[in-house]
Coordinates of C-alpha atoms in Angstrom, one line a residue:
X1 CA 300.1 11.9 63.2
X2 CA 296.5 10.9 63.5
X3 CA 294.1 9.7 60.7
X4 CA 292.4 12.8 60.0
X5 CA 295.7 14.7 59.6
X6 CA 296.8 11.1 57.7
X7 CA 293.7 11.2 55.8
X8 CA 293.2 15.0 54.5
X9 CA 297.3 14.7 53.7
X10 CA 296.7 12.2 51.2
X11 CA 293.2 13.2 49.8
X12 CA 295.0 17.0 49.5
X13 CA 298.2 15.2 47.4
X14 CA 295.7 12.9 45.2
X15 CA 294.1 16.7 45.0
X16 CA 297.3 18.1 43.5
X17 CA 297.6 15.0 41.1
X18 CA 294.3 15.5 39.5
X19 CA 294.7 18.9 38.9
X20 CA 298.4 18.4 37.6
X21 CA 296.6 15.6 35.3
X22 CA 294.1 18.0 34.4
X23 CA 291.9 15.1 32.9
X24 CA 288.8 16.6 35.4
X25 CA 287.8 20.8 35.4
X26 CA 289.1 22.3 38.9
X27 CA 285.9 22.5 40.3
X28 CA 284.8 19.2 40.6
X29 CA 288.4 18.0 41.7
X30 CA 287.8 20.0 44.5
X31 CA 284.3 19.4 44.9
X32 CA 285.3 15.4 45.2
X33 CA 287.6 16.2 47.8
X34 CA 285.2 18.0 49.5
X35 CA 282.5 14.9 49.9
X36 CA 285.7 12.7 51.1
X37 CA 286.1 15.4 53.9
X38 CA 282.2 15.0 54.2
X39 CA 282.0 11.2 54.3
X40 CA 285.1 11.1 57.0
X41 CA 283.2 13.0 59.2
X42 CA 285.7 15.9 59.1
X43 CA 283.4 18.4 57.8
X44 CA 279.9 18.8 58.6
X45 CA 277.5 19.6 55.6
X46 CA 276.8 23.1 57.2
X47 CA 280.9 23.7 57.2
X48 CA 281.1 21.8 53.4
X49 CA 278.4 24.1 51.9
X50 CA 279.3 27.4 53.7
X51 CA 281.4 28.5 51.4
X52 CA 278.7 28.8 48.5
X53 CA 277.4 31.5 50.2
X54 CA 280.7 33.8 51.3
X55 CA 280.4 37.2 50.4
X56 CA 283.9 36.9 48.8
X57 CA 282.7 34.2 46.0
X58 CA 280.0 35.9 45.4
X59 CA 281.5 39.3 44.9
X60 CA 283.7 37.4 41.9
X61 CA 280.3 36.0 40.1
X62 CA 279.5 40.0 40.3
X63 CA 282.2 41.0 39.1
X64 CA 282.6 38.8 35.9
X65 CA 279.4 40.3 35.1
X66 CA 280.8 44.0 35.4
X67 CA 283.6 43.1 33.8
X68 CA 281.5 41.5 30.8
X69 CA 279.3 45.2 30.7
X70 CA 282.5 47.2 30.5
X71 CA 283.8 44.6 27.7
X72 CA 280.6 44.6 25.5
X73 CA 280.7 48.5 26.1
X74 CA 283.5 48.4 23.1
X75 CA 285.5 51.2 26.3
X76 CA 288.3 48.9 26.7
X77 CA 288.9 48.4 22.6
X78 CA 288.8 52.5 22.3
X79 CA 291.2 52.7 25.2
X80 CA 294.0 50.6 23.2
X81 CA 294.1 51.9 20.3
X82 CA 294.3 55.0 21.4
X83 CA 297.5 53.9 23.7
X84 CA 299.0 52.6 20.4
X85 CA 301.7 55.2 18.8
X86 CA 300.1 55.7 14.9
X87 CA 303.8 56.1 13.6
X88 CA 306.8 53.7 13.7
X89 CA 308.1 53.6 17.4
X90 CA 310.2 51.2 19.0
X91 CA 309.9 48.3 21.8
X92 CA 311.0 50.2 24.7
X93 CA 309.0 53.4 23.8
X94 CA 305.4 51.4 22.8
X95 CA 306.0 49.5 26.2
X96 CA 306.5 52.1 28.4
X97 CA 302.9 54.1 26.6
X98 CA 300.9 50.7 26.8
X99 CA 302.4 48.7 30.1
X100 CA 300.6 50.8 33.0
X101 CA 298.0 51.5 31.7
X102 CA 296.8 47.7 31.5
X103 CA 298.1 46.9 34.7
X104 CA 295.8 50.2 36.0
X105 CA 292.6 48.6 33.7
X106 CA 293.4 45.3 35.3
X107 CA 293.6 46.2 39.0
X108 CA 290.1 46.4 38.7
X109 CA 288.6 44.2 36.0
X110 CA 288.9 40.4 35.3
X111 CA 292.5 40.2 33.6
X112 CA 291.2 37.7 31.3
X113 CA 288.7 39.8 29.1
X114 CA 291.7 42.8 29.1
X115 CA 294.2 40.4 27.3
X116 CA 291.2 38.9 25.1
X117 CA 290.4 42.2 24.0
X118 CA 293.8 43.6 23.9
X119 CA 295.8 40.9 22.5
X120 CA 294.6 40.5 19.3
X121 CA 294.1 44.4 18.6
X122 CA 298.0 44.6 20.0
X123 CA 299.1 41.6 17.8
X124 CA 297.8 43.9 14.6
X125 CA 299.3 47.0 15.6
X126 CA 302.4 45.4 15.8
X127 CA 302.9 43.8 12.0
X128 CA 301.6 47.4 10.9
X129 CA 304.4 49.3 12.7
X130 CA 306.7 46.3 11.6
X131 CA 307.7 45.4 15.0
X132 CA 307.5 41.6 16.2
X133 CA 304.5 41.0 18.5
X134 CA 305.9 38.5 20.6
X135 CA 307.9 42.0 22.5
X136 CA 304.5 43.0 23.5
X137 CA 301.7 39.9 24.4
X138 CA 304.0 38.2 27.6
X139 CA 305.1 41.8 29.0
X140 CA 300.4 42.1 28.6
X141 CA 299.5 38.8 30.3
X142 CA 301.8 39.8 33.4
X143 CA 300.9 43.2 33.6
X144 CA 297.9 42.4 33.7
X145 CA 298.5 39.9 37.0
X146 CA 300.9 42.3 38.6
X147 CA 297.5 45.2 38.1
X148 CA 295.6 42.8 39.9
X149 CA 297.9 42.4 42.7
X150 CA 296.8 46.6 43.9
X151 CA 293.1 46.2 44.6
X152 CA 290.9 44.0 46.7
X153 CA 289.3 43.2 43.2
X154 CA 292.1 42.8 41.5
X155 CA 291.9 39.2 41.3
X156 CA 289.6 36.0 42.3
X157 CA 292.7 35.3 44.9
X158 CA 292.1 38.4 46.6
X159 CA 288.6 38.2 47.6
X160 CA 288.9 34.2 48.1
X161 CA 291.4 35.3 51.1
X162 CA 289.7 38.4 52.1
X163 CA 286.7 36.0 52.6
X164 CA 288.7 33.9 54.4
X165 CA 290.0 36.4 56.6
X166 CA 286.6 37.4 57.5
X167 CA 285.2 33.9 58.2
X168 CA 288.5 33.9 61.0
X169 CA 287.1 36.6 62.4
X170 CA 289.9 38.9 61.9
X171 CA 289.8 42.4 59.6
X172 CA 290.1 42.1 56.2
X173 CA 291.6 43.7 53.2
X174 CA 290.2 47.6 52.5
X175 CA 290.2 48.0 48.5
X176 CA 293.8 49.6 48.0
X177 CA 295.6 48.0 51.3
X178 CA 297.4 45.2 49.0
X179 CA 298.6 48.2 46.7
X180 CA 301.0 49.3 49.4
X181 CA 303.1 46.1 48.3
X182 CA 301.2 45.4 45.0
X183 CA 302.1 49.1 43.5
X184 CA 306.1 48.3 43.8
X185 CA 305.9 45.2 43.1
X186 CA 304.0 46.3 40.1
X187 CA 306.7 49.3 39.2
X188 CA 309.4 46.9 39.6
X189 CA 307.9 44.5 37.1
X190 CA 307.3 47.0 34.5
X191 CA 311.2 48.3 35.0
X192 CA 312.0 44.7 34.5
X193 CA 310.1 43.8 31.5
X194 CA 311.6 47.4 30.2
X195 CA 314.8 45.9 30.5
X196 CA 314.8 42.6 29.3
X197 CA 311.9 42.3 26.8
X198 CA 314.4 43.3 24.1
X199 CA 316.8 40.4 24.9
X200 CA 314.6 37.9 26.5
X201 CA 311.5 37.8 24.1
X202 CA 311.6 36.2 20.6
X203 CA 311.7 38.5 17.7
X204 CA 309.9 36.3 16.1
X205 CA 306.5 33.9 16.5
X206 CA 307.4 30.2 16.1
X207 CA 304.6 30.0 13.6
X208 CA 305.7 33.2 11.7
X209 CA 307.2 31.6 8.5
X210 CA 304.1 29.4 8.3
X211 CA 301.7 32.3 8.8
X212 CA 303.6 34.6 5.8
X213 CA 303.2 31.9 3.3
X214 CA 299.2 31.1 3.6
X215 CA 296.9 33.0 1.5
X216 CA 293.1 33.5 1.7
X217 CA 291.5 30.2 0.0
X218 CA 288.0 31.9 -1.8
X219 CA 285.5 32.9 1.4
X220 CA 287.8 31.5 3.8
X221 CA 290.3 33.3 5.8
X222 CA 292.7 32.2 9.0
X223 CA 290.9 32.6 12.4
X224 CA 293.0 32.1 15.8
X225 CA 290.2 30.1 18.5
X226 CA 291.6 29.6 22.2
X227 CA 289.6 26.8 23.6
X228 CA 287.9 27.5 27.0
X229 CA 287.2 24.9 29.5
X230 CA 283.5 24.8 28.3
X231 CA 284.5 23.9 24.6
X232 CA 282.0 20.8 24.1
X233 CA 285.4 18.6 22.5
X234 CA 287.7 18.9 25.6
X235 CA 290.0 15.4 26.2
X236 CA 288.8 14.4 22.8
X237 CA 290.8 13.5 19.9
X238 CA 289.9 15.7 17.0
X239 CA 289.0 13.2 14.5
X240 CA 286.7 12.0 17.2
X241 CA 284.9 15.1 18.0
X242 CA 284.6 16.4 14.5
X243 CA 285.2 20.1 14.6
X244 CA 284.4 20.9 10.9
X245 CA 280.4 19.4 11.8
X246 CA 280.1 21.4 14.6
X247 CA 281.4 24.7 14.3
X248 CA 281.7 25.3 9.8
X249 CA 285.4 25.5 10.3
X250 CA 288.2 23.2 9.1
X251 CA 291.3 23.1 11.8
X252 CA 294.8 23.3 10.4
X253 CA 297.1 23.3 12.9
X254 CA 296.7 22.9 17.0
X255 CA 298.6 24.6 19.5
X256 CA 299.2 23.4 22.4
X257 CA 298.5 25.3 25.3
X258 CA 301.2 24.7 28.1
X259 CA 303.9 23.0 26.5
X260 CA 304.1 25.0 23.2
X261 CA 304.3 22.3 20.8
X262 CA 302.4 22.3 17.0
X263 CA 300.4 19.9 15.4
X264 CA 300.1 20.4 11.6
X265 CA 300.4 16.7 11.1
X266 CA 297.9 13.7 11.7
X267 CA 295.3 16.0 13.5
X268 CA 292.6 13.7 14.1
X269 CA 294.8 11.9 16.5
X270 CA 295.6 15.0 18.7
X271 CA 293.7 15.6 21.8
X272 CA 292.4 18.8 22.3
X273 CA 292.8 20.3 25.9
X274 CA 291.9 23.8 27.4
X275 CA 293.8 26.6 26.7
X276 CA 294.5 25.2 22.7
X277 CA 294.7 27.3 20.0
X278 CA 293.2 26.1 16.5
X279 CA 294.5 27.9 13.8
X280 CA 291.3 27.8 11.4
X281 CA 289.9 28.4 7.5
X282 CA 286.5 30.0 8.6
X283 CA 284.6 32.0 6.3
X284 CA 283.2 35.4 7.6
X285 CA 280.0 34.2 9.6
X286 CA 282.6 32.4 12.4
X287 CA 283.6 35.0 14.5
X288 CA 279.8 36.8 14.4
X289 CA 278.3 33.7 15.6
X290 CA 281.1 32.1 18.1
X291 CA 282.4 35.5 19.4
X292 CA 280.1 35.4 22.5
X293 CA 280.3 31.2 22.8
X294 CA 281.8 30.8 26.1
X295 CA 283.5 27.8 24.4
X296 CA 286.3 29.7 23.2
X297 CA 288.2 32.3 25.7
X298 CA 289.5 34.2 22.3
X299 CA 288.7 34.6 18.6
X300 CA 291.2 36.5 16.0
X301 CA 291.1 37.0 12.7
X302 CA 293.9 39.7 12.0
X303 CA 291.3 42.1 11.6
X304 CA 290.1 45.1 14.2
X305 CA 286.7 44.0 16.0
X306 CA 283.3 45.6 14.3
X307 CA 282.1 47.7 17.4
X308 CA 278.3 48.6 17.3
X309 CA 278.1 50.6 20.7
X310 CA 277.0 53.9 21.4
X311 CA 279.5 56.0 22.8
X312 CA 276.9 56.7 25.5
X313 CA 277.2 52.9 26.0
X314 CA 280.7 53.0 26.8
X315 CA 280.9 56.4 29.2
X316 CA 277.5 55.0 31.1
X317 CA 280.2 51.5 31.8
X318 CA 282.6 53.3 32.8
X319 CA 280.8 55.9 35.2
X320 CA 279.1 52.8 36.6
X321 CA 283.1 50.9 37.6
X322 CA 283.9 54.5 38.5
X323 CA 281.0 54.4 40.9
X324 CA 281.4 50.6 42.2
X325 CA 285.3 51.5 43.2
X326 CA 284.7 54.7 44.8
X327 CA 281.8 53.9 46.7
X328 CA 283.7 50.6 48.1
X329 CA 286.9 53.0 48.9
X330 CA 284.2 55.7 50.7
X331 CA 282.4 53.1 52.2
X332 CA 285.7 51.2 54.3
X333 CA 286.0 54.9 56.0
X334 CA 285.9 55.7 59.7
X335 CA 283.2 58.0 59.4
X336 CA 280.8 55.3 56.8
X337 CA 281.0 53.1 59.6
X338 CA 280.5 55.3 62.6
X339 CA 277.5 57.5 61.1
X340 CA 275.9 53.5 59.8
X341 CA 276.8 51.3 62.0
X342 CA 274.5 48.6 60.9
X343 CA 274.9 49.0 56.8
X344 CA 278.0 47.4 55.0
X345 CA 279.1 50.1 52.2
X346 CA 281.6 47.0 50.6
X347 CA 282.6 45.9 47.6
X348 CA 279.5 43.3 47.7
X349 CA 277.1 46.4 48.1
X350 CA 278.2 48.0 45.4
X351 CA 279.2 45.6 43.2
X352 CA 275.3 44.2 44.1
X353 CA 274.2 47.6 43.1
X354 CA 276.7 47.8 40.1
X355 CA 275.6 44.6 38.1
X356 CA 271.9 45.4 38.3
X357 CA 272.0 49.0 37.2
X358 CA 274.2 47.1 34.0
X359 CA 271.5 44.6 33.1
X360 CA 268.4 46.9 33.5
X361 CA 270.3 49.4 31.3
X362 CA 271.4 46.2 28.9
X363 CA 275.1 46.7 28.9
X364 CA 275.1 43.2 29.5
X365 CA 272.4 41.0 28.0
X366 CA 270.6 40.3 31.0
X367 CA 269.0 37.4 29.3
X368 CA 272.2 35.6 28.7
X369 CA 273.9 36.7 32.4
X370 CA 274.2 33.6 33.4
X371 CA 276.9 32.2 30.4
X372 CA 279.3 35.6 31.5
X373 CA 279.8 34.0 35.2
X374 CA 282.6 31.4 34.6
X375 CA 281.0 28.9 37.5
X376 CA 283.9 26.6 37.4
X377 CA 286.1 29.1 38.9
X378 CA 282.7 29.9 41.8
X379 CA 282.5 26.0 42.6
X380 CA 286.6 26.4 42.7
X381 CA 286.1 29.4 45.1
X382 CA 283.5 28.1 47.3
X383 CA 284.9 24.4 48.0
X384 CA 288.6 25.8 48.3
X385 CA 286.5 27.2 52.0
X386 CA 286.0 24.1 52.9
X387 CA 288.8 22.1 52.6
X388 CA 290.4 24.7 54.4
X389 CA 288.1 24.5 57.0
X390 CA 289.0 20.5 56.6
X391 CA 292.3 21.4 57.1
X392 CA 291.6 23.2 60.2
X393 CA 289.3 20.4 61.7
X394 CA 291.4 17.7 61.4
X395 CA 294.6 19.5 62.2
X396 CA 296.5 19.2 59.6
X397 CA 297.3 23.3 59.4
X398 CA 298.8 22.7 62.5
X399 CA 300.8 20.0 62.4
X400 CA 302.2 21.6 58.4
X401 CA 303.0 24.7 60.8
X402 CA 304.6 23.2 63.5
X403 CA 307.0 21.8 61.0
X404 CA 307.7 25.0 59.6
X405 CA 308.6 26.6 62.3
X406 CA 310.6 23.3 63.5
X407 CA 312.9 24.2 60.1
X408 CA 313.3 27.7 60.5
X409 CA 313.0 28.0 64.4
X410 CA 316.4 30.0 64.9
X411 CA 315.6 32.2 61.5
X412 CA 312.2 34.0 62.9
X413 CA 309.3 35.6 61.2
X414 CA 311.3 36.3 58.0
X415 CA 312.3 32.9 57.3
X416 CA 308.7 31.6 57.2
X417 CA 307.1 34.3 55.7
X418 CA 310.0 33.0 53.0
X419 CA 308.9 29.4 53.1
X420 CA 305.0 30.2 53.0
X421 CA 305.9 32.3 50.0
X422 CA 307.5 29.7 48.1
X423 CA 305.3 26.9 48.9
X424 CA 302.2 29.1 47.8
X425 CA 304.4 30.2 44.7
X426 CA 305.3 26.8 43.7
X427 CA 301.7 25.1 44.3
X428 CA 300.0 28.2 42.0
X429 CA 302.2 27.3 39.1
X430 CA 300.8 23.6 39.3
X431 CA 297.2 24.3 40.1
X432 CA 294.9 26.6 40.1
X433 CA 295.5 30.2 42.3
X434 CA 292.8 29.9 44.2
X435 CA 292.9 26.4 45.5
X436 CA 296.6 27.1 46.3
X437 CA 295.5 30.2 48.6
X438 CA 293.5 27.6 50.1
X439 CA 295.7 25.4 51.2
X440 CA 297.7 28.0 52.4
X441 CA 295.7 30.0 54.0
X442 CA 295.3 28.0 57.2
X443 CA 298.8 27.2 57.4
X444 CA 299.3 30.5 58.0
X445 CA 297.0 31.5 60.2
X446 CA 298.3 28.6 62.2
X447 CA 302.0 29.7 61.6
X448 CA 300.8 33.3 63.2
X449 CA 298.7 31.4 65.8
X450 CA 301.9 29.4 67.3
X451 CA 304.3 32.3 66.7
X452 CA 302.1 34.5 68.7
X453 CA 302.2 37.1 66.1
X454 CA 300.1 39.3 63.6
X455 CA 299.0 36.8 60.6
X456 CA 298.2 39.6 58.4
X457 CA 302.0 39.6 56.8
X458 CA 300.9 36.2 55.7
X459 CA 297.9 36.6 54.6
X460 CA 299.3 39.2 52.2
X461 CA 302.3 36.5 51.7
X462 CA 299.5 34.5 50.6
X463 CA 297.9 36.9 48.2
X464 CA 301.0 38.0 46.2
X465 CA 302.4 34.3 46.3
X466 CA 299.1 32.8 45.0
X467 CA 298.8 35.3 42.1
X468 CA 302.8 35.9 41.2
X469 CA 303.1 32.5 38.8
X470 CA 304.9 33.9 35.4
X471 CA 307.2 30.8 35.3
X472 CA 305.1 28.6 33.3
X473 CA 302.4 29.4 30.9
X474 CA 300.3 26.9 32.9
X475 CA 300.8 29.0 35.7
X476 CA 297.6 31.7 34.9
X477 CA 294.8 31.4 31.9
X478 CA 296.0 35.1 30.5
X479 CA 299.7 33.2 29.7
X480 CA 298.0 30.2 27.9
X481 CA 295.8 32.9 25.6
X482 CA 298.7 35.0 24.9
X483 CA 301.0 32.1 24.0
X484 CA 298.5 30.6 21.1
X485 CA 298.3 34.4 20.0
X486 CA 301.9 35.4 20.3
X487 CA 303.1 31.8 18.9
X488 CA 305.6 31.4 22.1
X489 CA 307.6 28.4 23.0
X490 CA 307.3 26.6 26.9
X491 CA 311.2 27.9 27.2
X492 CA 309.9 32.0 26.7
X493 CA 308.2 31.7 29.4
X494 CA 310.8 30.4 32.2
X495 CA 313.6 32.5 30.8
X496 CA 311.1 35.4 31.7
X497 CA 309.2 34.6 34.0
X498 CA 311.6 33.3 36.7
X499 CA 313.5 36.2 37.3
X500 CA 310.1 38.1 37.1
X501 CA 309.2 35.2 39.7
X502 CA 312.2 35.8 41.5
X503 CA 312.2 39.7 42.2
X504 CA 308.3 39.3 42.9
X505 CA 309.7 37.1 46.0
X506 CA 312.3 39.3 47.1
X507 CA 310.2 42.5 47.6
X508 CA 306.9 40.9 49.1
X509 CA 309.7 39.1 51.6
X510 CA 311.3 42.1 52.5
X511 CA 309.1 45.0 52.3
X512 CA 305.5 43.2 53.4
X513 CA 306.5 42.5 57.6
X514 CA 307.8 46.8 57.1
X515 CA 304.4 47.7 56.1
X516 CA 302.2 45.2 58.6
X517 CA 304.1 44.6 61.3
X518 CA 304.2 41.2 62.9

């Protein structure tokens, strides 16, 4: 082992510790690791900075803003409630009207605006048909990742390994490629959550007794806040930051996002972390004037949103997503490419072309763009590019490889498509999903590389495993929304998620070397 591969081993694993501690945002974890790389000498500033300027990262900062047009739009609050059965209904039946479509809407929007919007509107619906929410906001949040795993834009990971693909100089994904896997995988989730939502999922919230008892107080009334990663009071203690000062609102209880517990009880000594939810007394001027504050991922306050748009508004959004995903589709053909050889029709181009059109036609305030783009998750993106490149440099990919296929030499292509998997899947429920396609990535390129053999399997290997965490509710930013909402315990999650986990492995395994050969 030499002391490059020595030195990016241990900066990658003090890496994984800092995001595991969570005390510092993604991005500048990474980012840190990244000048290490730079001050070794094992990546240049050209390699260290190339990433900023992928196409893939910044086809995501696009695509937050379409997302944010089609949200403001009011289209996706319509499309709910008109999913919704009016009359009394049961689990099964509601599911199987609501499931897919979300996981359509999410194949080609950011999953987190879908479960901001639909969560709360779902959580409503639910006491007014008198059946227990807590059947319907886990079976959302992975929908809504399963969606994601169809499309090219189905999720950040997606693009982040497309990009990567690109920069290797091999073909990347076309928009609905991944669906050949994603779609089954998809189906077979939905079947699942069919099955067991009705004996695995709490009929009640864990907060529900507390929530019947409390009545309005004059003016104020109970408001739900999820606490995103720019909330000015992260890793503070609440007495400390002063909550009531800054934001007119006076917390009673804290959530915790992650391991489930509740603090009712001596709350100026809890620390507030992202992914919280405060339960709040707010009067009615709270959710008008925080609603678009990018410092909290969700507001609720048992009511249906007041939407102001035009319907005009809402068809013009959706004609423009219908014309961003078509043109990408039409664009990847043979014929696009032979009669324009020198043009790119790709997702970029029209998601370029999509966002302006949006902000000259003010679906999105194009005065406030730049709050919609969540730049953690870009900086995230864009230095997960270069410590891969890192990992490249100083051989470290290699020399992870080699030992793969040392393990499973006598067990072929299966076995370590298997072992990628689950070393992908279990680094995306610690960290974040794109930094764990990152690490992963060159591993196997250089598993394909020494084998001899296609490495598009395990790209795709990459992709699913990267984006498949249900385990945990640490594991993706929809779980940690829905879990303040829906009032779940750490323990709903795994008794859920891991078989959901475990049959998402299974098919990608078998059926992905079927469909792209080695």
């Amino acid at each position: 082992m030499t002391f490059e591969i020595l030195f990016v081993l241990l900066a990658l694993a003090g890496m994984l510790g800092a995001l595991i501690w969570d005390k510092m945002r993604p991005g500048m974890v990474l980012l840190t690791v990244c000048v290490l790389f730079l001050c070794a000498g094992i990546l240049t500033p050209k390699e260290m900075l190339e990433g900023f300027s992928n196409k893939g990262m910044i086809t995501v900062a696009l695509l937050f803003l379409v997302s944010e047009g089609v949200r403001q739009s009011g289209a996706l609050g319509q499309l709910i409630k008109k999913l919704l059965p009016e009359e009394k209904t049961t689990v099964a039946k509601a599911q199987w009207r609501m499931l897919p479509p979300i996981a359509f809407i999410s194949a080609f929007l950011n999953n987190t605006p879908v479960v901001v919007i639909f969560a709360p509107i779902i959580k409503r619906w639910a006491e007014a048909v008198k059946l227990p929410a807590t059947k319907f906001l886990i079976p959302l949040s992975y929908m809504t990742v399963l969606g994601g795993l169809c499309t090219l834009i189905g999720t950040s990971t997606n693009l982040v390994v497309h990009g990567m693909i690109l920069e290797s100089g091999y073909e990347g994904f076309s928009m609905f490629e991944l669906g050949k896997v994603g779609v089954v995988i998809t189906f077979a989730g939905f079947i699942y959550l069919l099955l067991v939502s009705k004996k695995l999922l709490p009929d009640t919230a864990a907060n529900e007794s507390e929530e019947d008892s409390e009545e309005e107080q004059g003016n104020l009334h109970r408001v739900e806040a999820v606490l995103g990663p720019r909330f000015p009071g992260i890793n503070k203690r609440l007495g400390d930051f002063n909550f009531t000062r800054h934001y007119g609102a006076i917390v009673k209880e804290v959530i915790r996002g992650g391991g489930g517990a509740r603090y009712t009880q001596n709350l100026d000594r809890v620390r507030l972390y992202e992914g919280d939810t405060l339960v709040l007394w707010a009067d009615d001027t709270f959710i008008p004037t925080w609603g678009e504050s990018s410092v909290f991922l969700m507001l609720a306050n048992g009511k249906d949103p007041q939407e102001k748009v035009s319907p005009k508004k809402r068809w013009l959004a959706l004609g423009l997503l219908i014309f961003m995903i078509v043109g990408a589709t039409i664009g990847e053909l043979p014929f696009m490419k032979e009669k324009f050889p020198d043009r790119q029709f790709d997702m970029f181009f029209f998601a370029c072309v999509t966002t302006i059109i949006m902000a000259w036609t003010k679906i999105f305030p194009p005065k406030k763009y730049t709050k919609y783009i969540s730049w953690d998750i870009l900086i995230t993106i864009a230095c997960a590019f270069a410590i891969s490149k890192a990992m490249e440099n100083s051989g470290l990919a290699d020399w992870v490889a080699g030992a793969i296929i040392g393990m499973t030499d006598q067990l072929g292509p299966y076995a370590l498509l298997a072992v990628l998997y689950l070393i992908t899947n279990l680094v995306t429920e610690l960290i974040t999903n794109n930094a764990a396609a990152a690490l992963s990535f060159p591993v196997a390129l250089s598993v394909a590389t020494q084998l001899g053999v296609d490495p598009k399997p395990f790209f795709v290997v990459v992709c699913i495993a990267a984006s498949a965490a249900f385990s945990t509710p640490i594991g993706y930013q929809t779980h940690l929304i829905v879990q303040g909402v829906g009032g779940y315990k750490f323990m709903d999650f795994v008794k859920v998620g891991l078989p959901l986990n475990l049959i998402v492995f299974l098919i990608s395994v078998f059926l992905i070397p079927y469909i792209w050969e080695f």
